Coordinates of C-alpha atoms and ligand atoms in Angstrom, one line a residue:
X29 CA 0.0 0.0 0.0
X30 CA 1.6 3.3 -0.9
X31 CA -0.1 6.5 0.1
X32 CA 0.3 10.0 -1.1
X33 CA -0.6 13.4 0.1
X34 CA -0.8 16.7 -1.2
X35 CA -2.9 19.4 -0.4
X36 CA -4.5 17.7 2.6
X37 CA -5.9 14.9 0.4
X38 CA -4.2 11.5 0.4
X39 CA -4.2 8.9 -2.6
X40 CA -4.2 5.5 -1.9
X41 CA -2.1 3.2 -4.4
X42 CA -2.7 -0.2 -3.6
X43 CA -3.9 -1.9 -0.4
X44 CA -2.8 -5.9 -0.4
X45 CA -2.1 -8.4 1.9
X46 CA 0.9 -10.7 2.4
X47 CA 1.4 -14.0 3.1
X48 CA 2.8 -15.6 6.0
X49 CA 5.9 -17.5 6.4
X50 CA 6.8 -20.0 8.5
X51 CA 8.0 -17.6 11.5
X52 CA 4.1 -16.9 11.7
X53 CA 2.4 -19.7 12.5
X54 CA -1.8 -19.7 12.5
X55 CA -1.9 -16.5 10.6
X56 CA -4.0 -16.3 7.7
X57 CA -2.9 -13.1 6.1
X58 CA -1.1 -10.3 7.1
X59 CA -2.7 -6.7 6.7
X60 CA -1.0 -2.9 6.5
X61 CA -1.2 -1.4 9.0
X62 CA -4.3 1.6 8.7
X63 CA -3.2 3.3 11.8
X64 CA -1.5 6.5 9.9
X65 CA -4.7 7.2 8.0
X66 CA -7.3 6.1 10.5
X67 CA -7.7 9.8 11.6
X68 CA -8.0 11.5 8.1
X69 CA -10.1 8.5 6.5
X70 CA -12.5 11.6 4.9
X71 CA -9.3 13.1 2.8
X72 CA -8.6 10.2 1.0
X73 CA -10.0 10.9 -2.6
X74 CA -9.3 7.7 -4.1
X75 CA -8.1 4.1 -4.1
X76 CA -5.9 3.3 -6.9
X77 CA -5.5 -0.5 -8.0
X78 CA -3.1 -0.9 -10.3
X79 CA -3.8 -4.9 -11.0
X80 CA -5.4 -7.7 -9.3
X81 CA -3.1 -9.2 -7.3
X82 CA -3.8 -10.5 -3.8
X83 CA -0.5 -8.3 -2.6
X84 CA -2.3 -5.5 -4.3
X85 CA -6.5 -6.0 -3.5
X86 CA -6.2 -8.4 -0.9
X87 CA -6.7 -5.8 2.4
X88 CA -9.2 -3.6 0.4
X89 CA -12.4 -5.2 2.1
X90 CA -10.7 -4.5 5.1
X91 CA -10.0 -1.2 4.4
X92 CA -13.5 -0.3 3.0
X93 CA -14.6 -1.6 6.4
X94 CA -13.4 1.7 8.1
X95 CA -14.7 3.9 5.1
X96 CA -17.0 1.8 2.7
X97 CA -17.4 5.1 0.3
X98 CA -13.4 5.4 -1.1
X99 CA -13.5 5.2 -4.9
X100 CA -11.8 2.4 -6.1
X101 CA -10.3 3.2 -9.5
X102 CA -9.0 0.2 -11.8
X103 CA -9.1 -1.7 -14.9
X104 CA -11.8 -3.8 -15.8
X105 CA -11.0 -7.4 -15.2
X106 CA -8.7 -5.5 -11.3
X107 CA -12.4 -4.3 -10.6
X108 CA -14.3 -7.4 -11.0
X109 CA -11.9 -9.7 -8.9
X110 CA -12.1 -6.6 -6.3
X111 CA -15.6 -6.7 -6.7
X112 CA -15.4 -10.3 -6.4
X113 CA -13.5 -10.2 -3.1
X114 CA -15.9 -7.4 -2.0
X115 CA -18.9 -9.6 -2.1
X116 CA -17.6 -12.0 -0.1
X117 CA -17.5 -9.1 2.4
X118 CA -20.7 -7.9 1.8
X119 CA -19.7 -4.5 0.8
X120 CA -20.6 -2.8 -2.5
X121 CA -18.3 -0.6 -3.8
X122 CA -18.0 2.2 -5.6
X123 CA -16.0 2.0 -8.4
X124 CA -14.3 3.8 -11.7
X125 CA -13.5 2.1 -14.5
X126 CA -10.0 3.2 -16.1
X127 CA -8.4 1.7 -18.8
X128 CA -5.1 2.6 -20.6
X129 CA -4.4 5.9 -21.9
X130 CA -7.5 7.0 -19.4
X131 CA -6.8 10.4 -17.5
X132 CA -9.3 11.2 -14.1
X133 CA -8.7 13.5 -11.3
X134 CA -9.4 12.6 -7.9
X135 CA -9.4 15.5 -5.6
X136 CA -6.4 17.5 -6.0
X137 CA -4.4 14.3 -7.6
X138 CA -4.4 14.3 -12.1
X139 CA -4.5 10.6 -12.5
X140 CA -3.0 9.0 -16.4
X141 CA -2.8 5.6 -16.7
X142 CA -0.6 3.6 -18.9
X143 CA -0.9 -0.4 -20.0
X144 CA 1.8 -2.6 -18.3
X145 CA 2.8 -6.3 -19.0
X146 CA 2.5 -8.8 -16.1
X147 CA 1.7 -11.9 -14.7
X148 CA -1.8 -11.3 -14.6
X149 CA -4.2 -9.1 -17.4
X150 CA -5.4 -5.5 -17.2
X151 CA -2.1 -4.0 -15.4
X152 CA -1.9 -0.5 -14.7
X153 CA 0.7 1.9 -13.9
X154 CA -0.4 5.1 -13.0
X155 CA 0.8 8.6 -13.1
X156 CA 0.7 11.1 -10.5
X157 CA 0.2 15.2 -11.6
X158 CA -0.4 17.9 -8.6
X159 CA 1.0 21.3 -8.5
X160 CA 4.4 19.3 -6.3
X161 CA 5.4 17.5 -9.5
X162 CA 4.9 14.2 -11.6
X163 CA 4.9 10.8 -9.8
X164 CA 5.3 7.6 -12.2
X165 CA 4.2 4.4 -10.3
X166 CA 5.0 1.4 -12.3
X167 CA 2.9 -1.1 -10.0
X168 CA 3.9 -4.6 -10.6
X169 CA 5.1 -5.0 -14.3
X170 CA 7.6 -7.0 -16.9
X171 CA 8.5 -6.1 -20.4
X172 CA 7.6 -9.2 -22.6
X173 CA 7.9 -7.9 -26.4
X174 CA 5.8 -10.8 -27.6
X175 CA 2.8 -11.2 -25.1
X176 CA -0.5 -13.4 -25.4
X177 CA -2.6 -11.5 -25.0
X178 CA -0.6 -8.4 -27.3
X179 CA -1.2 -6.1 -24.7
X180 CA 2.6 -4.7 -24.0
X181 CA 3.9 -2.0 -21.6
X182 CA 3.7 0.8 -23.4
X183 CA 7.0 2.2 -23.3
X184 CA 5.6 5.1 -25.8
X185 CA 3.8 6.1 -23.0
X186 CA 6.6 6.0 -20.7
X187 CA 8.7 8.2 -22.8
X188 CA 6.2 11.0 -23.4
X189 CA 5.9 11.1 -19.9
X190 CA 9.8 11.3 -19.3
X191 CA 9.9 14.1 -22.2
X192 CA 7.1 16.1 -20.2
X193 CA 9.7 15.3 -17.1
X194 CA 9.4 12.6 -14.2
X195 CA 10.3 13.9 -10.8
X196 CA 10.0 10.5 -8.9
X197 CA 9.7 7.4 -10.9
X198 CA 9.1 4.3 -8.1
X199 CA 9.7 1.3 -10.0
X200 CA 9.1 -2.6 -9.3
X201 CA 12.7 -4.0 -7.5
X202 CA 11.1 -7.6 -7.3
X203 CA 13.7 -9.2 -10.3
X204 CA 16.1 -6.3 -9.4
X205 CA 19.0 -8.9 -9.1
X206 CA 18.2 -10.8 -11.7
X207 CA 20.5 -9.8 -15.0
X208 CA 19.4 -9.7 -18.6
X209 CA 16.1 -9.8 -19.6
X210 CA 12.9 -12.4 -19.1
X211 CA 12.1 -14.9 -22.0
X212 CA 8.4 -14.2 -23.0
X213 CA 5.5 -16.2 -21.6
X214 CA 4.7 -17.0 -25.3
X215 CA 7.9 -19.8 -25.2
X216 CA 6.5 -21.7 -22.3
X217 CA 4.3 -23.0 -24.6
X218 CA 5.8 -26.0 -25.8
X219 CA 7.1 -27.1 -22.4
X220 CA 3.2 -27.2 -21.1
X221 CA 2.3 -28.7 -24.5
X222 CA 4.8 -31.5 -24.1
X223 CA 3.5 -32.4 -20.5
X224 CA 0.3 -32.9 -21.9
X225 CA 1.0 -35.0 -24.8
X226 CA 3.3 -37.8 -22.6
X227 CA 1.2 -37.7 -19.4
X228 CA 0.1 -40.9 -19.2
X229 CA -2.4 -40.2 -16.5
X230 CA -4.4 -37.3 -14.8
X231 CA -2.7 -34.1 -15.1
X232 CA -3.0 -31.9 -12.6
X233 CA -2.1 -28.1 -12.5
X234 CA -1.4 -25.5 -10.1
X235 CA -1.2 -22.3 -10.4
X236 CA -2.6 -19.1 -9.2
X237 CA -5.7 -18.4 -9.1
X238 CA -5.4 -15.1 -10.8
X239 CA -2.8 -16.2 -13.6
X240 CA -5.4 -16.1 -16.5
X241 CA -2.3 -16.2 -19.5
X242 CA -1.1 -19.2 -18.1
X243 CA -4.4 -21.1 -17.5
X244 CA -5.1 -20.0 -21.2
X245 CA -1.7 -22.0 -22.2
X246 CA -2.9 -24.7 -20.2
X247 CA -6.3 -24.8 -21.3
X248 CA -5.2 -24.8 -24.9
X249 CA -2.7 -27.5 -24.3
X250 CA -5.3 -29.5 -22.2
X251 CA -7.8 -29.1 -25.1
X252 CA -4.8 -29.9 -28.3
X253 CA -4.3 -33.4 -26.3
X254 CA -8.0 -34.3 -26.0
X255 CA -8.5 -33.5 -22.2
X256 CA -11.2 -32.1 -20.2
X257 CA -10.4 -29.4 -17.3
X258 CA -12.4 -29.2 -14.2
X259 CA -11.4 -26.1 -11.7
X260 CA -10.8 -26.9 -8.3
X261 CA -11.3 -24.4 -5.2
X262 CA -13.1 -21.6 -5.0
X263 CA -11.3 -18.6 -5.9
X264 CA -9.8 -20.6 -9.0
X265 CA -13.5 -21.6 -9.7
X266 CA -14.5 -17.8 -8.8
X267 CA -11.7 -16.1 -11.1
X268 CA -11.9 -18.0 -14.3
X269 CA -15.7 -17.1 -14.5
X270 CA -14.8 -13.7 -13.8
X271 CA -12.1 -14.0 -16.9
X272 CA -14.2 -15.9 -19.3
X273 CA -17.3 -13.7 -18.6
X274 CA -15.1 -10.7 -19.2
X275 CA -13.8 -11.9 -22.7
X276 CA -9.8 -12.1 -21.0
X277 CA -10.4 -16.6 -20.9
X278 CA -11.1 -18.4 -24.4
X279 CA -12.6 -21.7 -23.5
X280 CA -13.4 -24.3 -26.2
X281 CA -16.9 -24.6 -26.2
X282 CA -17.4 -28.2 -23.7
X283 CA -13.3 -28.4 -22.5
X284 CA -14.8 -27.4 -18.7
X285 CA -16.5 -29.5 -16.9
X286 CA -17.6 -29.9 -13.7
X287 CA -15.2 -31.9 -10.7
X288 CA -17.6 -34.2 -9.7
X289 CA -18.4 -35.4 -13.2
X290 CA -15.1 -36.2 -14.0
X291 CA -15.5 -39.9 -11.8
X292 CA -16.4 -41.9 -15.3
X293 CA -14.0 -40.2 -17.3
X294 CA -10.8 -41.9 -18.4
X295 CA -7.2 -41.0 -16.4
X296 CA -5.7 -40.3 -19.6
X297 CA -8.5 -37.4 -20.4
X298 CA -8.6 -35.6 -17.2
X299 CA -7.2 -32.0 -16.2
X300 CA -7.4 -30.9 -13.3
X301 CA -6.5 -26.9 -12.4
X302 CA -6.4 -25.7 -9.0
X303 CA -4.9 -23.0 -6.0
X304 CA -5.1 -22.8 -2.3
X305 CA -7.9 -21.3 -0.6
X306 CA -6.1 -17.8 -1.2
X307 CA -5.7 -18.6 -4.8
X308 CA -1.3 -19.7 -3.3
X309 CA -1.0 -22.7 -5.1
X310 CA 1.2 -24.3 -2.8
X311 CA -1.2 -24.6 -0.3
X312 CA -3.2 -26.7 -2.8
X313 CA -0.3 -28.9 -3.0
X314 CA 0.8 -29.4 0.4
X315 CA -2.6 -30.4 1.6
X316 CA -2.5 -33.5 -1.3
X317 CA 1.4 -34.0 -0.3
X318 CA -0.6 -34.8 2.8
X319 CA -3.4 -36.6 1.3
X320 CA -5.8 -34.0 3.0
X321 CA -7.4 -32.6 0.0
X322 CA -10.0 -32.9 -2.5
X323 CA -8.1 -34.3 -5.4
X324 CA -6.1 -37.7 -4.3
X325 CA -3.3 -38.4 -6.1
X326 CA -2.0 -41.7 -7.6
X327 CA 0.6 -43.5 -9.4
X328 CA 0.9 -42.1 -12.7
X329 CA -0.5 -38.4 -12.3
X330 CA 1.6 -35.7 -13.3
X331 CA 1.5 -32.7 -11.1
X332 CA 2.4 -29.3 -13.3
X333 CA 3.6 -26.5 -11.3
X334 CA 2.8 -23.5 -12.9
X335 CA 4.0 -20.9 -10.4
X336 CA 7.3 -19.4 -9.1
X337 CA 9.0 -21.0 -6.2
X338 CA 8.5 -18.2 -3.7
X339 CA 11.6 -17.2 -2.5
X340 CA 12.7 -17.6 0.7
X341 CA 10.3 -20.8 1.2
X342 CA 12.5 -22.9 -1.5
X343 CA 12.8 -25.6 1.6
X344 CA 9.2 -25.7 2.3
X345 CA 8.4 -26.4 -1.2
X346 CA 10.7 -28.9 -2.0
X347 CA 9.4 -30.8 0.9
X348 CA 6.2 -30.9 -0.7
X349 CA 7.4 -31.8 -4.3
X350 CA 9.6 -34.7 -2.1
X351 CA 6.3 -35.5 -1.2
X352 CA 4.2 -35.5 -4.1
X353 CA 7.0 -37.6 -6.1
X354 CA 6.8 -40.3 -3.4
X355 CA 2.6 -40.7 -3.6
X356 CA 3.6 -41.5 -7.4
X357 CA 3.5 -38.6 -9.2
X358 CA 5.7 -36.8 -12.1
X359 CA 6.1 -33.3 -10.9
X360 CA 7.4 -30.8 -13.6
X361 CA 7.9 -27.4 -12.3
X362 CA 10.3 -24.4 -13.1
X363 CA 13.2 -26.1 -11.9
X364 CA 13.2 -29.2 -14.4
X365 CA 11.2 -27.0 -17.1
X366 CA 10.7 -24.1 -18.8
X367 CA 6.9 -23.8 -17.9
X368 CA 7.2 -20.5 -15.5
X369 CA 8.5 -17.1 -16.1
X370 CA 8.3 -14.4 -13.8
X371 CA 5.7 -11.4 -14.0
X372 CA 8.1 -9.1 -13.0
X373 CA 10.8 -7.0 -14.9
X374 CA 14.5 -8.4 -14.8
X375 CA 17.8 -5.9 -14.4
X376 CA 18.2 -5.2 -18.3
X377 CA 14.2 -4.2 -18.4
X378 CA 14.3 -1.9 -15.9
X379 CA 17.7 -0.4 -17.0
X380 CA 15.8 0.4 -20.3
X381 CA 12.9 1.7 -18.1
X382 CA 15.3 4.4 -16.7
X383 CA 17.0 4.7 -19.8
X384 CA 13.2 6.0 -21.1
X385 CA 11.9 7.9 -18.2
X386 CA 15.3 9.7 -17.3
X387 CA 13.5 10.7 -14.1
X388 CA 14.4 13.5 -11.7
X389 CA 14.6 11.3 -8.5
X390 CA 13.7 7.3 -8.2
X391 CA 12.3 5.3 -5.6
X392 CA 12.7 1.4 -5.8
X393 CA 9.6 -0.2 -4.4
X394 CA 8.0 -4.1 -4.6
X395 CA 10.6 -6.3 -3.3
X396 CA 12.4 -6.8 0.4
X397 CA 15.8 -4.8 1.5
X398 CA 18.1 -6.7 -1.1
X399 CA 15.8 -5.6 -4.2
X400 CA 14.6 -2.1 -3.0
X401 CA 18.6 -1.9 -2.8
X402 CA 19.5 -3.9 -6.2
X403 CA 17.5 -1.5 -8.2
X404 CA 18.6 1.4 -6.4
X405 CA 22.2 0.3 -8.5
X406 CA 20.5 -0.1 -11.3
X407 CA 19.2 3.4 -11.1
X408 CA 22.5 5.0 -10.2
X409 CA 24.6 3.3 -13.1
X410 CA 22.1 4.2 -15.8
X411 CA 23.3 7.6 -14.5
X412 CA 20.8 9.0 -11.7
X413 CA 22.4 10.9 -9.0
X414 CA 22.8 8.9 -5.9
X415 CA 21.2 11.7 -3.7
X416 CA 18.2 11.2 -5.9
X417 CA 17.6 7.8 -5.7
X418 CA 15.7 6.9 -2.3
X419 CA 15.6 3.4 -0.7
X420 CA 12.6 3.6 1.9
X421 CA 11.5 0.5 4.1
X422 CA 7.8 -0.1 4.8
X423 CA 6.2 3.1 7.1
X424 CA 9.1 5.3 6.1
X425 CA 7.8 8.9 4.3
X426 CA 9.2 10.8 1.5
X427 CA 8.6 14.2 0.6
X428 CA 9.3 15.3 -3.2
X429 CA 9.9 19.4 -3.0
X430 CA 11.3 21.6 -5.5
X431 CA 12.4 18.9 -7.8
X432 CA 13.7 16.8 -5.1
X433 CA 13.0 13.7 -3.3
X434 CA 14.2 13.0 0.3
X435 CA 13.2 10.9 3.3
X436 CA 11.6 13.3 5.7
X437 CA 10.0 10.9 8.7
X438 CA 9.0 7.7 9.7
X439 CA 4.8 6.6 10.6
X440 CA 3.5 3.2 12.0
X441 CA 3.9 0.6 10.3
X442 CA 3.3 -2.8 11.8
X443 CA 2.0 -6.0 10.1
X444 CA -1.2 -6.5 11.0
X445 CA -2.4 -10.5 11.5
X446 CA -5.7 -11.9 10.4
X447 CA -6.1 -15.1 12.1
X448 CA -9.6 -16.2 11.6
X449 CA -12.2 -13.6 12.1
X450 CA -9.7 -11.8 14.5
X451 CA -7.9 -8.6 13.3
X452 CA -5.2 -7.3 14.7
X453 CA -5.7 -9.9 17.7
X454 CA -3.0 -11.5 16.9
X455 CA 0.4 -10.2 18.3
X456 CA 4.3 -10.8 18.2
X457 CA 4.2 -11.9 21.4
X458 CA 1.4 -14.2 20.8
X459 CA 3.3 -15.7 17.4
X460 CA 6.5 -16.1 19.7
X461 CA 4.3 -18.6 21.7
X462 CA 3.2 -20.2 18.9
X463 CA 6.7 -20.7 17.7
X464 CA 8.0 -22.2 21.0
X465 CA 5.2 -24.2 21.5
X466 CA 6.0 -25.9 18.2
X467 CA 9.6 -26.0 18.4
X468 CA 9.8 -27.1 22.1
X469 CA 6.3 -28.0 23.4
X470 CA 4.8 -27.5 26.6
X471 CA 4.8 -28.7 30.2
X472 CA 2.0 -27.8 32.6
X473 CA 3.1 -28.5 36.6
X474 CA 0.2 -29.0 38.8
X475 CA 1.2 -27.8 42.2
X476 CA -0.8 -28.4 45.5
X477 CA 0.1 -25.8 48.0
X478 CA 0.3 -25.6 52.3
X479 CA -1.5 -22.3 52.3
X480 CA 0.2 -22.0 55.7
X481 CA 3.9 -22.2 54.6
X482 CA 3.2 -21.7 50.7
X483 CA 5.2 -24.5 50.1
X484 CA 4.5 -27.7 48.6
X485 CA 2.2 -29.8 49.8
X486 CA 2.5 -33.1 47.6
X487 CA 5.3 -33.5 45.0
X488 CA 4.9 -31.8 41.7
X489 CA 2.9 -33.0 39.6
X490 CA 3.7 -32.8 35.1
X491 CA 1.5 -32.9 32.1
X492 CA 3.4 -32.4 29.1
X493 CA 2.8 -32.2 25.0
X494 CA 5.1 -31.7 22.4
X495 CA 8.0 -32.3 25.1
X496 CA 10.7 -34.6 25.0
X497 CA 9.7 -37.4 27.3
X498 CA 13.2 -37.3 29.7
X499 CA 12.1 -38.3 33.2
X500 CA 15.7 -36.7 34.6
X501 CA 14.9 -33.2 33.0
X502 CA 11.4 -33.5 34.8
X503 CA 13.0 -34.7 38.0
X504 CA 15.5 -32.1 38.2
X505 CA 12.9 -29.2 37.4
X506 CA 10.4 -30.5 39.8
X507 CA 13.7 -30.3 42.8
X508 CA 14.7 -26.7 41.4
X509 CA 11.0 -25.4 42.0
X510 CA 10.7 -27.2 45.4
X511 CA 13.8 -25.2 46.0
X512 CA 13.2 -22.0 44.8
X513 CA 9.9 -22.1 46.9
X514 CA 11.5 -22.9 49.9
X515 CA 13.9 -19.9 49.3
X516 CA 11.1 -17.3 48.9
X517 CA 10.2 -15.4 52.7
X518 CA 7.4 -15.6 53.4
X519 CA 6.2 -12.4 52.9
X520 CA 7.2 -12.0 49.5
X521 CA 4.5 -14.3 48.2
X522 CA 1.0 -13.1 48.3
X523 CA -1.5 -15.3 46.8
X524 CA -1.4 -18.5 44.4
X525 CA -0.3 -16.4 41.4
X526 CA 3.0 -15.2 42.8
X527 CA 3.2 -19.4 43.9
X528 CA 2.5 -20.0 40.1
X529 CA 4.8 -17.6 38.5
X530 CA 7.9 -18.5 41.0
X531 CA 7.1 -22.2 40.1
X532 CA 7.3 -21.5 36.4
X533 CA 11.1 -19.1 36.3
X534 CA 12.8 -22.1 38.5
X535 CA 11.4 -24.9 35.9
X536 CA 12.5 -22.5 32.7
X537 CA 15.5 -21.6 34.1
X538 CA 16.6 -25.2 35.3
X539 CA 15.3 -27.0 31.8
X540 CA 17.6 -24.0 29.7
X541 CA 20.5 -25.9 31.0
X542 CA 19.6 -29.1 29.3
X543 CA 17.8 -27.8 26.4
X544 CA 18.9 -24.6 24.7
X545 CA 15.1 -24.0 23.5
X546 CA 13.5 -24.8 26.5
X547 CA 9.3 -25.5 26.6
X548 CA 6.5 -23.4 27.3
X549 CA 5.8 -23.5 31.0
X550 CA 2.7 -23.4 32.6
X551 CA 2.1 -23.6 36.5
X552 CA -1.5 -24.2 37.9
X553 CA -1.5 -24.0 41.6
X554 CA -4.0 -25.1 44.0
X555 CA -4.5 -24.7 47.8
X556 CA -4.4 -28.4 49.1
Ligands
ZN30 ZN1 1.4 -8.6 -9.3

């Protein structure tokens, strides 16, 4: 989510969610944080999404929730998945339909959009004019000269803009550090045609939900070999009606059918496409690497793994492919074939970028530290002055005066958790628990208490989960609380909590020494 301000109106650019890795255990989806704007909800003049990304419309419903009434301004197919999304939420939105080449002014903000390439249809980037200067905002795009769909980024655009004069250009950093250029979606083609024509059994393809070129590719493949293609899970099922309704899906009239028909239908004929229930194809996967999910797999199936490996989670995901491959199945993904490409634009794409804009001052954005910083280089040696070229971290501001952009302050920005219904409920502290209780488990000591001397009355008593079942760790802790007890005066200790909490320290303290990750401790004390 990036926000902008001028005049005492804000513009919103974005508002998605991110996913949650495996330091964040029982979270759903992770929100930004609204705190900043809460106050000044009535000054925002618009919503801005630049394409339909879950990291771009993912935390609109919740946003809308504190103001229902922002305009959302998009393309067509970003404002039906948003719409989508929306409805799910019960909220009814109100919405401006942009497309390429469209100007629209929002409050004190001139708005021009121009077509971008990417991973999904319809992207936007978007223009920024006020009386402060012009702001280009790329959103998430690539450069592929030979697209399906023939919709390419329209560098034209980008050039008459950089003629008029760019004074910030923020730019996608997520392919930052990788050189050269991307090879176009167009050549995974034969890849995803050969899996179809050899796969001697069910073929089954993951992807996500919102990746309509690529489910085109498949569906084209899947129809060329003489296969039928069911959808499976609901925003896959949700999207692809959205696409086809909306012209941006071709399917062959009878390739579709429904899931549960597909029982009679011969191995060799079947397709099956599906995502996780936030449209993440590896959740999909993991669940059948588990055998806890709708589709079962079996000797013979080949599992296609249309997606990127997501960075930092390479472990995770080869787990699951380890798994998949020993229930029987062939799993082609981007490692042992060309059928992925990345949505995103590589070092020699966004050198051209700069080499077309010539901005005033640039501002990497998309990406983590490493990127933002990568295409902060790339900026500099196409020949940008380093004091114009600002690397900001989530919550940090930027003011663009006279021509020049600098970092001028800092505002909240936490990540927010969603874990269930619950918003915001969910806290570090509370994901720290979570972590040592799956890492180390938990003991609970049940202590009977002489209310007279607050000492123990019977020995202590252990339930544990999750622990490692050593009787001489839980015979040592149980002599270092007795002792710890006997060493508190009298005085010191007031009721059963204070009992409970000196209980707990001496067993933590004493099980550190055998365990460098010791459990989670809980003491219930009773009065005997
Ligand atoms: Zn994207």
């Amino acid at each position: 989510m990036t926000l902008f301000e001028h005049a005492g109106k804000l513009l919103i650019v974005d508002c998605g969610v991110l996913f949650p890795d495996e330091s964040q255990p029982g979270v759903d989806v992770i929100l930004p944080d609204f705190t900043a704007i809460r106050d000044r909800l009535d000054d925002v003049s618009a919503l801005v999404l630049t394409h339909g990304h879950e990291d771009h419309i993912g935390a609109v419903p919740y946003l809308l929730k504190e103001r229902p009434d922002i305009p959302i301004i998009g393309s067509e197919l970003t404002l039906a998945f948003v719409a989508a999304k929306l409805k799910e939420h019960r909220i009814q939105p109100r919405t401006v339909h942009v497309e390429a080449g469209d100007t629209h002014q929002a409050g004190p903000f001139g708005l021009e959009f121009l077509a971008v390439n990417h991973s999904i249809p319809d992207g936007l980037a978007v223009a920024v004019r006020t009386s402060a200067g012009l702001v280009l905002h790329t959103g998430d795009f690539k450069m592929d000269q030979f697209p399906l769909d023939g919709r390419l980024t329209d560098l034209r655009h980008f050039a008459r803009l950089g003629e008029e004069g760019v004074d910030l250009f923020l730019v996608d950093s997520t392919n930052a550090e990788v050189p050269g250029f991307l090879m176009s979606e167009r050549d995974l083609t034969p890849a995803i045609e050969e899996v179809f024509s050899t796969a001697p059994r069910r073929v089954i393809v993951s992807s996500f939900a919102s990746h309509v070129h690529r489910i085109q590719q498949v569906l084209d493949a899947a129809h060329a070999s003489g296969r039928k293609v069911a959808f499976v899970g609901r925003s896959m099922v949700r999207n692809m009606k959205i696409a086809r309704d909306l012209g941006y899906l071709n399917i062959p009239r009878g390739l579709v059918v429904d899931f549960k028909k597909l029982g009679s239908m011969p191995e060799n004929k079947i397709t099956l496409i599906c995502t996780g229930s936030q449209g993440e194809p590896m959740a999909a996967l993991a669940r059948m690497a588990n055998n806890d999910h709708e589709i079962s797999l079996a000797q013979g199936d080949t599992v296609l793994l249309a997606s990127s490996l997501i960075p930092g989670n390479e472990n995770a995901i080869y787990g699951i492919i380890n798994k998949l491959i020993d229930l029987g199945a062939t799993v082609v993904h981007k490692g042992n074939a060309k059928v992925h490409v990345s949505g995103h634009a590589s070092a020699g794409e966004l050198v051209y970028c700069y080499n077309i804009v010539r901005p005033r001052n640039v501002m990497p954005v998309h990406g983590e530290s490493k990127h933002l910083q990568a295409n902060a280089e790339l900026a500099i040696r196409t020949g940008i002055p380093e004091k114009n070229v600002v690397v900001a971290r989530d919550g940090v501001t930027v003011d663009l005066l006279d021509g020049r952009a600098s970092i001028s302050g800092k505002v909240r920005a936490d990540l927010v958790y969603v874990d269930g219904a619950a918003v915001s409920g969910t806290h570090e502290r509370t994901l720290a628990e979570r972590r040592t209780l799956r890492d180390s488990g938990v003991i609970t000591a049940v202590a009977i208490i002489d209310p007279d001397t607050n000492n123990l009355a019977e020995p202590l008593e252990f339930l544990t989960r999750g622990f490692v079942d050593n009787q001489g760790a839980l015979k040592a802790a149980a002599e270092a609380a007795k002792a710890a007890l006997a060493r508190e005066k009298t005085g010191k200790i007031d009721d059963l909590g204070d009992v409970e909490n000196v209980i707990s320290s001496a067993i933590t303290r004493r099980l550190r020494r055998i365990y460098r990750q010791p459990p989670a401790v809980i003491t219930v004390a009773i009065d005997a």
